[in-house]
Coordinates of C-alpha atoms in Angstrom, one line a residue:
Chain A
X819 CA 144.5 22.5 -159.4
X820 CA 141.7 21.5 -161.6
X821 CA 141.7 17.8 -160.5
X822 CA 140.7 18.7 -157.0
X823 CA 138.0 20.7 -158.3
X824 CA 136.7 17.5 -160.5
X825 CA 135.2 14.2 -158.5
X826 CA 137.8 12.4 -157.3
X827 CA 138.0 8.9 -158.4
X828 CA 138.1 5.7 -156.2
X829 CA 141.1 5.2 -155.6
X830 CA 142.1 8.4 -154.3
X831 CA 138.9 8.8 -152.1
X832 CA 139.7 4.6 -150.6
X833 CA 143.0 5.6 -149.7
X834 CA 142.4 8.6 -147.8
X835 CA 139.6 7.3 -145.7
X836 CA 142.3 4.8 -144.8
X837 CA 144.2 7.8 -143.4
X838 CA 141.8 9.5 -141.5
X839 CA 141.8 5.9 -139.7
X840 CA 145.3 5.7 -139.0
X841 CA 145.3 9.4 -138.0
X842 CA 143.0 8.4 -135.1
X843 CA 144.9 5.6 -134.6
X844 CA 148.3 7.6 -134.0
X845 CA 146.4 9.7 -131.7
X846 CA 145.3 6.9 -129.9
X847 CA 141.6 6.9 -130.8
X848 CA 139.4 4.9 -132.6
X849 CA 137.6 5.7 -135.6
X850 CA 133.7 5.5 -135.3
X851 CA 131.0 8.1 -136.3
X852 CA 128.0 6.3 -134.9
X853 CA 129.6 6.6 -131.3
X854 CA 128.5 10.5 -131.8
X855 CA 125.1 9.4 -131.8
X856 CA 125.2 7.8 -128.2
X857 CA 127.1 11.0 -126.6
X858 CA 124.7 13.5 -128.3
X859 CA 122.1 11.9 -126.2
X860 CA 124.1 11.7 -123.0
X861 CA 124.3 15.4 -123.8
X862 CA 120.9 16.1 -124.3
X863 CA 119.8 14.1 -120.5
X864 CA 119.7 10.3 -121.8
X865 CA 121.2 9.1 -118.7
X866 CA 118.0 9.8 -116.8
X867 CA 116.2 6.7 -118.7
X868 CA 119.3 4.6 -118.9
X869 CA 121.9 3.4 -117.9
X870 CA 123.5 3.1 -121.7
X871 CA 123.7 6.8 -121.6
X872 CA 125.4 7.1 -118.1
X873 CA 129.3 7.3 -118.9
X874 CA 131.5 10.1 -119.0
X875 CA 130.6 12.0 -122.6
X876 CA 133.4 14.2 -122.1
X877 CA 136.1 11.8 -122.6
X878 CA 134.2 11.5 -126.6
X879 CA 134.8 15.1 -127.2
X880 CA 137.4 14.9 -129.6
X881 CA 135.1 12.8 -131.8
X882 CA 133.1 15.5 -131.8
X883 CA 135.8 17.3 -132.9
X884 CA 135.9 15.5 -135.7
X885 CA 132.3 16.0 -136.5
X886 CA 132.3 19.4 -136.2
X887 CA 135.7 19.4 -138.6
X888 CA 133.9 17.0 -140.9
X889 CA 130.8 19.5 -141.2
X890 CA 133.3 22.3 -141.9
X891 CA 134.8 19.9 -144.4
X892 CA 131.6 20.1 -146.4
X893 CA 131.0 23.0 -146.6
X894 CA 134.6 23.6 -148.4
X895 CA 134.3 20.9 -150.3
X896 CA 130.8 22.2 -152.0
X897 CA 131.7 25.9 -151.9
X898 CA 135.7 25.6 -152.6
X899 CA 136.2 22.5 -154.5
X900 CA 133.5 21.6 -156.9
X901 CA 132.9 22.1 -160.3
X902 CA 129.6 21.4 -160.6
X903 CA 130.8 18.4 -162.4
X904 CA 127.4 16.2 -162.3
X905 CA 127.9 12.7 -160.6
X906 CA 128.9 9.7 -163.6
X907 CA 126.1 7.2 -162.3
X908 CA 126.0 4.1 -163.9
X909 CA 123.5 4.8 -167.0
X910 CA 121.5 2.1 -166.0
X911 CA 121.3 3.3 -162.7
X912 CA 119.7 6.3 -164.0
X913 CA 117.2 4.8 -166.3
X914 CA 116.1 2.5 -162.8
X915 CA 115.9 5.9 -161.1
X916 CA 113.6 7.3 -163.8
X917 CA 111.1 4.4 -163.0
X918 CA 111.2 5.7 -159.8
X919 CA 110.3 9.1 -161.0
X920 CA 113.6 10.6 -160.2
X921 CA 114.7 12.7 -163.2
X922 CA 117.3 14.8 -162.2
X923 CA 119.9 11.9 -161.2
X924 CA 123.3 12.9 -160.0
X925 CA 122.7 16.3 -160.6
X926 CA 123.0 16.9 -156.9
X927 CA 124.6 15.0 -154.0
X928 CA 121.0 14.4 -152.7
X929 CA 117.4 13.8 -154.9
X930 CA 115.2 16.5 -154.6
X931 CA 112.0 13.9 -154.8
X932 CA 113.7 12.8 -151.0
X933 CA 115.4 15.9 -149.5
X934 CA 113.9 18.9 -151.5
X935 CA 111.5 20.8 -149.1
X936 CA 108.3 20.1 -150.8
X937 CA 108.7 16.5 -150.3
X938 CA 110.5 16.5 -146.8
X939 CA 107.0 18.5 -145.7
X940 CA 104.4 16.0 -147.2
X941 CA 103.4 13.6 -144.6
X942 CA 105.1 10.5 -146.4
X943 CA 108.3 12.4 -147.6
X944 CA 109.1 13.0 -143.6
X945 CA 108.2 9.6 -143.0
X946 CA 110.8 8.9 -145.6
X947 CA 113.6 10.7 -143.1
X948 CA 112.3 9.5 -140.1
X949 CA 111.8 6.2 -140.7
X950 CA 115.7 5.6 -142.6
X951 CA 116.9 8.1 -139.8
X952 CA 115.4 6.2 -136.7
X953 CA 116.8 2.7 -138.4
X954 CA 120.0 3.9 -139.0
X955 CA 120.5 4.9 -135.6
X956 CA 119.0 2.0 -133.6
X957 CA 120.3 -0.3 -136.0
X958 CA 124.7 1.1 -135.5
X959 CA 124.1 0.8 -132.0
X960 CA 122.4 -2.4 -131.8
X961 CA 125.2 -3.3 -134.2
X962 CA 128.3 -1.6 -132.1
X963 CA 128.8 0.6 -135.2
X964 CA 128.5 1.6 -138.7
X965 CA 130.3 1.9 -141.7
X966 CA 133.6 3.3 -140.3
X967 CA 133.9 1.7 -137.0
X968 CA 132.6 -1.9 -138.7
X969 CA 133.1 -1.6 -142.6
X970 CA 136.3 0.3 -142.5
X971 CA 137.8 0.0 -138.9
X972 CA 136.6 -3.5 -137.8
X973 CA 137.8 -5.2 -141.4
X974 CA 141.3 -3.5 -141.6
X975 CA 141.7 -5.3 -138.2
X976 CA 140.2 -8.5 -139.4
X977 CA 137.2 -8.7 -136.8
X978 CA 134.6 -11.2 -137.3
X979 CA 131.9 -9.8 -135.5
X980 CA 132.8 -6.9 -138.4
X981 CA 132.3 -8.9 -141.1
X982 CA 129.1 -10.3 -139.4
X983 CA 127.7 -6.7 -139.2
X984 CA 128.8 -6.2 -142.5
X985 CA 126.8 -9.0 -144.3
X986 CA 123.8 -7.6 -142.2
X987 CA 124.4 -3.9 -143.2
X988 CA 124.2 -5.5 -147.1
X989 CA 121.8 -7.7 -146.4
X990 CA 119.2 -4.6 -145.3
X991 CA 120.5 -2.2 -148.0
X992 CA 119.9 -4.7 -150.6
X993 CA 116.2 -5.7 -149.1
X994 CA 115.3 -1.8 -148.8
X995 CA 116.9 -1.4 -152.6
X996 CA 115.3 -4.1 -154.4
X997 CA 112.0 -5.2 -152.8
X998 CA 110.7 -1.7 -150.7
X999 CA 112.2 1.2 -152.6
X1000 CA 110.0 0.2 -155.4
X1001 CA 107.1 -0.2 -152.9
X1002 CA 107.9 3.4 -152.0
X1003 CA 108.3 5.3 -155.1
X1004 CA 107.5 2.8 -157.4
Chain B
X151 CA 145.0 23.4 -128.5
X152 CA 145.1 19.5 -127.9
X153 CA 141.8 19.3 -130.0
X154 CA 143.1 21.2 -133.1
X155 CA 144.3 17.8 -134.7
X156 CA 140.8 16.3 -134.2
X157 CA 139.2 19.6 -136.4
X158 CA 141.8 19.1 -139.3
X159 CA 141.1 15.1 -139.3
X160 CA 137.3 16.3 -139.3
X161 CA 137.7 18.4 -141.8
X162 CA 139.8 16.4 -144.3
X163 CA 137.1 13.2 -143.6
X164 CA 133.8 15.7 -145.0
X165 CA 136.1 16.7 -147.9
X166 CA 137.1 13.2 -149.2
X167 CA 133.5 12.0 -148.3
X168 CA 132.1 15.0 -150.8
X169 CA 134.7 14.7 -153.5
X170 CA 134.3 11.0 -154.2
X171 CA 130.4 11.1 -153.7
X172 CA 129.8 8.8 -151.1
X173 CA 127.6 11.2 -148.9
X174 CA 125.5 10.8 -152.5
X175 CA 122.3 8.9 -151.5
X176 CA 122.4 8.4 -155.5
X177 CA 126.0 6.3 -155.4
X178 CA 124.4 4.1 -152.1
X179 CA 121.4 3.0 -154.3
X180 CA 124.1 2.3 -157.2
X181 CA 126.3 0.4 -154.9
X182 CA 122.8 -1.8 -153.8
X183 CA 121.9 -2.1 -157.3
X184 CA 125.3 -3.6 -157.9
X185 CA 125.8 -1.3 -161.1
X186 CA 129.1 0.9 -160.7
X187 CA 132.0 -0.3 -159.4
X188 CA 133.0 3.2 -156.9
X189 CA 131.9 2.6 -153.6
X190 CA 133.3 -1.3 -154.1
X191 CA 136.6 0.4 -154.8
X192 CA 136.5 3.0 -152.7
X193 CA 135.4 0.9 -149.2
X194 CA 137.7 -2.0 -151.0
X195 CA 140.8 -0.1 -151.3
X196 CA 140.3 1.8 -147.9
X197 CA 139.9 -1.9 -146.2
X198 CA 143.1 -3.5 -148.0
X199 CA 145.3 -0.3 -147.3
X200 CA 143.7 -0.5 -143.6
X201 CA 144.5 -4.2 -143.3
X202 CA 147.9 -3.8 -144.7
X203 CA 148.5 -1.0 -142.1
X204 CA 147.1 -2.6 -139.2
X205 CA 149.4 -5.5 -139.9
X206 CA 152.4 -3.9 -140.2
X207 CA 151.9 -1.9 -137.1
X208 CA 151.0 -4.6 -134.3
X209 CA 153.9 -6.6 -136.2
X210 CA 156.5 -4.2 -135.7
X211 CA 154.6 -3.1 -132.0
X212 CA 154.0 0.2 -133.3
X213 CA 152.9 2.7 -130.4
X214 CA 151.1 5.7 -131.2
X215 CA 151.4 9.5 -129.9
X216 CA 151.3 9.2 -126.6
X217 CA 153.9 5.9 -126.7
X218 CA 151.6 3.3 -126.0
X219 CA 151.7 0.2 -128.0
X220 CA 148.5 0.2 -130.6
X221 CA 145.9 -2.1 -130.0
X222 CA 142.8 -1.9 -131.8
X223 CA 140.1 -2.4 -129.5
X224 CA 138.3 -5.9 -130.0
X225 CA 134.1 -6.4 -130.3
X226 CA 132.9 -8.6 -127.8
X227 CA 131.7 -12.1 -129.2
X228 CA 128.7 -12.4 -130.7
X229 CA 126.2 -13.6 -133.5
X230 CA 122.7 -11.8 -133.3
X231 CA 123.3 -8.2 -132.6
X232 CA 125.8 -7.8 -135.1
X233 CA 123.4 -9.9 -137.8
X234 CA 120.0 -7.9 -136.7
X235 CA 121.7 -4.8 -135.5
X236 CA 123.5 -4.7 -139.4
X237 CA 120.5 -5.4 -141.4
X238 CA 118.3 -2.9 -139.5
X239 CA 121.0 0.0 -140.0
X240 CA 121.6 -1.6 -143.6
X241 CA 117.5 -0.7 -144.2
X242 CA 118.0 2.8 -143.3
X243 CA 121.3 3.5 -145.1
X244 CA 119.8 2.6 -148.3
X245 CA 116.2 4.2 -147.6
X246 CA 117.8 7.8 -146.5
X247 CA 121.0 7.2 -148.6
X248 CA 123.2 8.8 -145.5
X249 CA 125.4 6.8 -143.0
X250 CA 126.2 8.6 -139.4
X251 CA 129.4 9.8 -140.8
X252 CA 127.5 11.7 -143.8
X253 CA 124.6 13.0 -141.8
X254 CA 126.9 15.2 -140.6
X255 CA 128.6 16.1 -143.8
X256 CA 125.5 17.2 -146.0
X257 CA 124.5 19.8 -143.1
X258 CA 127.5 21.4 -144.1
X259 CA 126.7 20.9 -148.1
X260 CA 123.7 23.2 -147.1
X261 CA 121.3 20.2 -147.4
X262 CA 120.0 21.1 -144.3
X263 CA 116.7 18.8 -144.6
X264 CA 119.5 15.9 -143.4
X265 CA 118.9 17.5 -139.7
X266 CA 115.5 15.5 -140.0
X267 CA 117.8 12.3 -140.7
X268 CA 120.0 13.2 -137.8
X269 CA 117.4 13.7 -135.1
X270 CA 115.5 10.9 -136.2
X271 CA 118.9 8.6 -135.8
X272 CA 119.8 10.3 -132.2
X273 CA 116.0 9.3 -131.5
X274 CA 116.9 5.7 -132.8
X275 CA 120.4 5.2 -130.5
X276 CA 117.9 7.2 -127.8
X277 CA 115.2 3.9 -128.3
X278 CA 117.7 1.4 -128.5
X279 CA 119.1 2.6 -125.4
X280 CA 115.8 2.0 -123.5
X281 CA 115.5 -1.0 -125.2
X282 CA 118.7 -2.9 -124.8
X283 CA 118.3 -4.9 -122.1
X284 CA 115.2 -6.9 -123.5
X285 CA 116.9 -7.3 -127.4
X286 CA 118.9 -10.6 -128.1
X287 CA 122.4 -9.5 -127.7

């Protein structure tokens, strides 16, 4: 069992993402964790200040099903089957990093100079997980998804508006990583 | 009961997402940096096997569970939203390291500073809900 316990390598981890899509599809659904994002705030009294947000939420509730499952699913997968194994970043990857000031790379999912409390409670740290929180989700649903209803979902199936979406979700990943990020921390 | 299938799906999704690291905000700014080839292989591999599958099953009229034929629902034609809309959420995946699927995910690592992440993007799909009508579509 000791290989479930280690990372698991790319082409186990491609592979089953593509089931969790086919699952969906067998149950006749559609796989797409932005959507969540729309019904929270249906939820929540959205539909007062928009019409975007007036539609039946409760026919999404198996999708949040899933989210609830996939929050679950972290928890197991940190507390039941890890080894503490540190993530194999690309050594130059972590040299960039220490530029950056980040010196503990890939010893955690998450850097602590970005999610670790101190930072998350200084006034440019939150600004940090606002800002990349807020763009995410304007920019899935100005888009009509993110990386499993476009990147995974929309591709399988050949879509051009997908591939469209795609270029764009590359195109602001790679401006943020390259010209900003050093801004930021640099 | 009906819903039980949705929890495992959930479930196995935040595992695989954990054990090959890409709820790591550390393998998102390897993938922009273009220095490892994992999350190439892992959304690579996930698209051929998808593509494959998707094939097969509209060629052979496959139906799903409750016997309808599957059809995966088309996007509606268009050029801007999908350009702006995708670089926009592109800036933010790289800047917090965590797409919608993974915000979810690390609250249940224990990270629970991701919550910030998660309201902030509800707050985002909130704004561009007000703002829809008046954005190049």
């Amino acid at each position: 069992m000791d290989f479930l316990q280690r990372p698991w390598p790319w082409y186990v981890s491609g592979p089953l993402i593509a089931l969790v899509m086919f699952a969906l599809i067998y149950f006749g659904k559609t796989f797409g964790m932005s959507s969540n994002l729309r019904t929270l705030c249906t939820i929540g009294g959205a539909g007062k200040y928009s019409d975007f947000f007036r539609f039946d939420w409760k026919a999404q509730r198996w999708n949040l099903v899933v989210v609830f499952g996939a929050i679950l699913g972290g928890y197991i997968a940190v507390n039941f089957l890890s080894d503490g194994t540190p993530i194999a970043l690309a050594p130059d990857t972590i040299t960039d990093l220490k530029t950056f000031g980040f010196t503990e790379a890939g010893m955690t999912l998450l850097p602590t100079e970005i999610y670790g409390w101190e930072n998350v409670l200084s006034i440019k740290g939150m600004g940090i997980l606002v800002l990349g929180g807020f763009l995410v989700g304007f920019g899935t649903r100005y888009a009509g998804g993110c990386t499993s209803g476009h990147a995974i979902t929309g591709l399988s199936n050949l879509q051009l508006p997908s591939l469209i979406a795609v270029i764009g979700f590359f195109a602001g990943g790679l401006l943020m990583t390259h010209l900003l990020l050093p801004l930021i921390f640099g | 009961m009906q819903y039980i299938k949705y929890l495992f799906v959930g479930v196995f999704f935040g595992i695989v997402l954990v054990k090959s690291e890409a709820v790591s905000w550390y393998r998102i700014f390897e993938m922009f940096q273009f220095q490892s080839f994992h999350m190439y292989g892992i959304i690579g591999s996930a698209v051929s096997l998808g593509a494959i599958g998707v094939w097969i099953l509209k060629k052979i009229g496959a139906k799903n569970m409750e016997g309808k034929t599957i059809v995966l629902p088309a996007k509606e034609k268009s050029f801007a939203r999908y350009l702006l809309g995708g670089t926009i959420f592109g800036l933010g995946w790289a800047l917090a390291g965590a797409c919608p699927g993974p915000m979810y995910i690390l609250l249940g690592t224990g990270a629970f500073s991701v919550g910030i992440v998660l309201l902030a993007a509800i707050a985002g799909t909130f704004v561009y809900g007000l703002l829809k009508t008046k954005l190049p579509h």
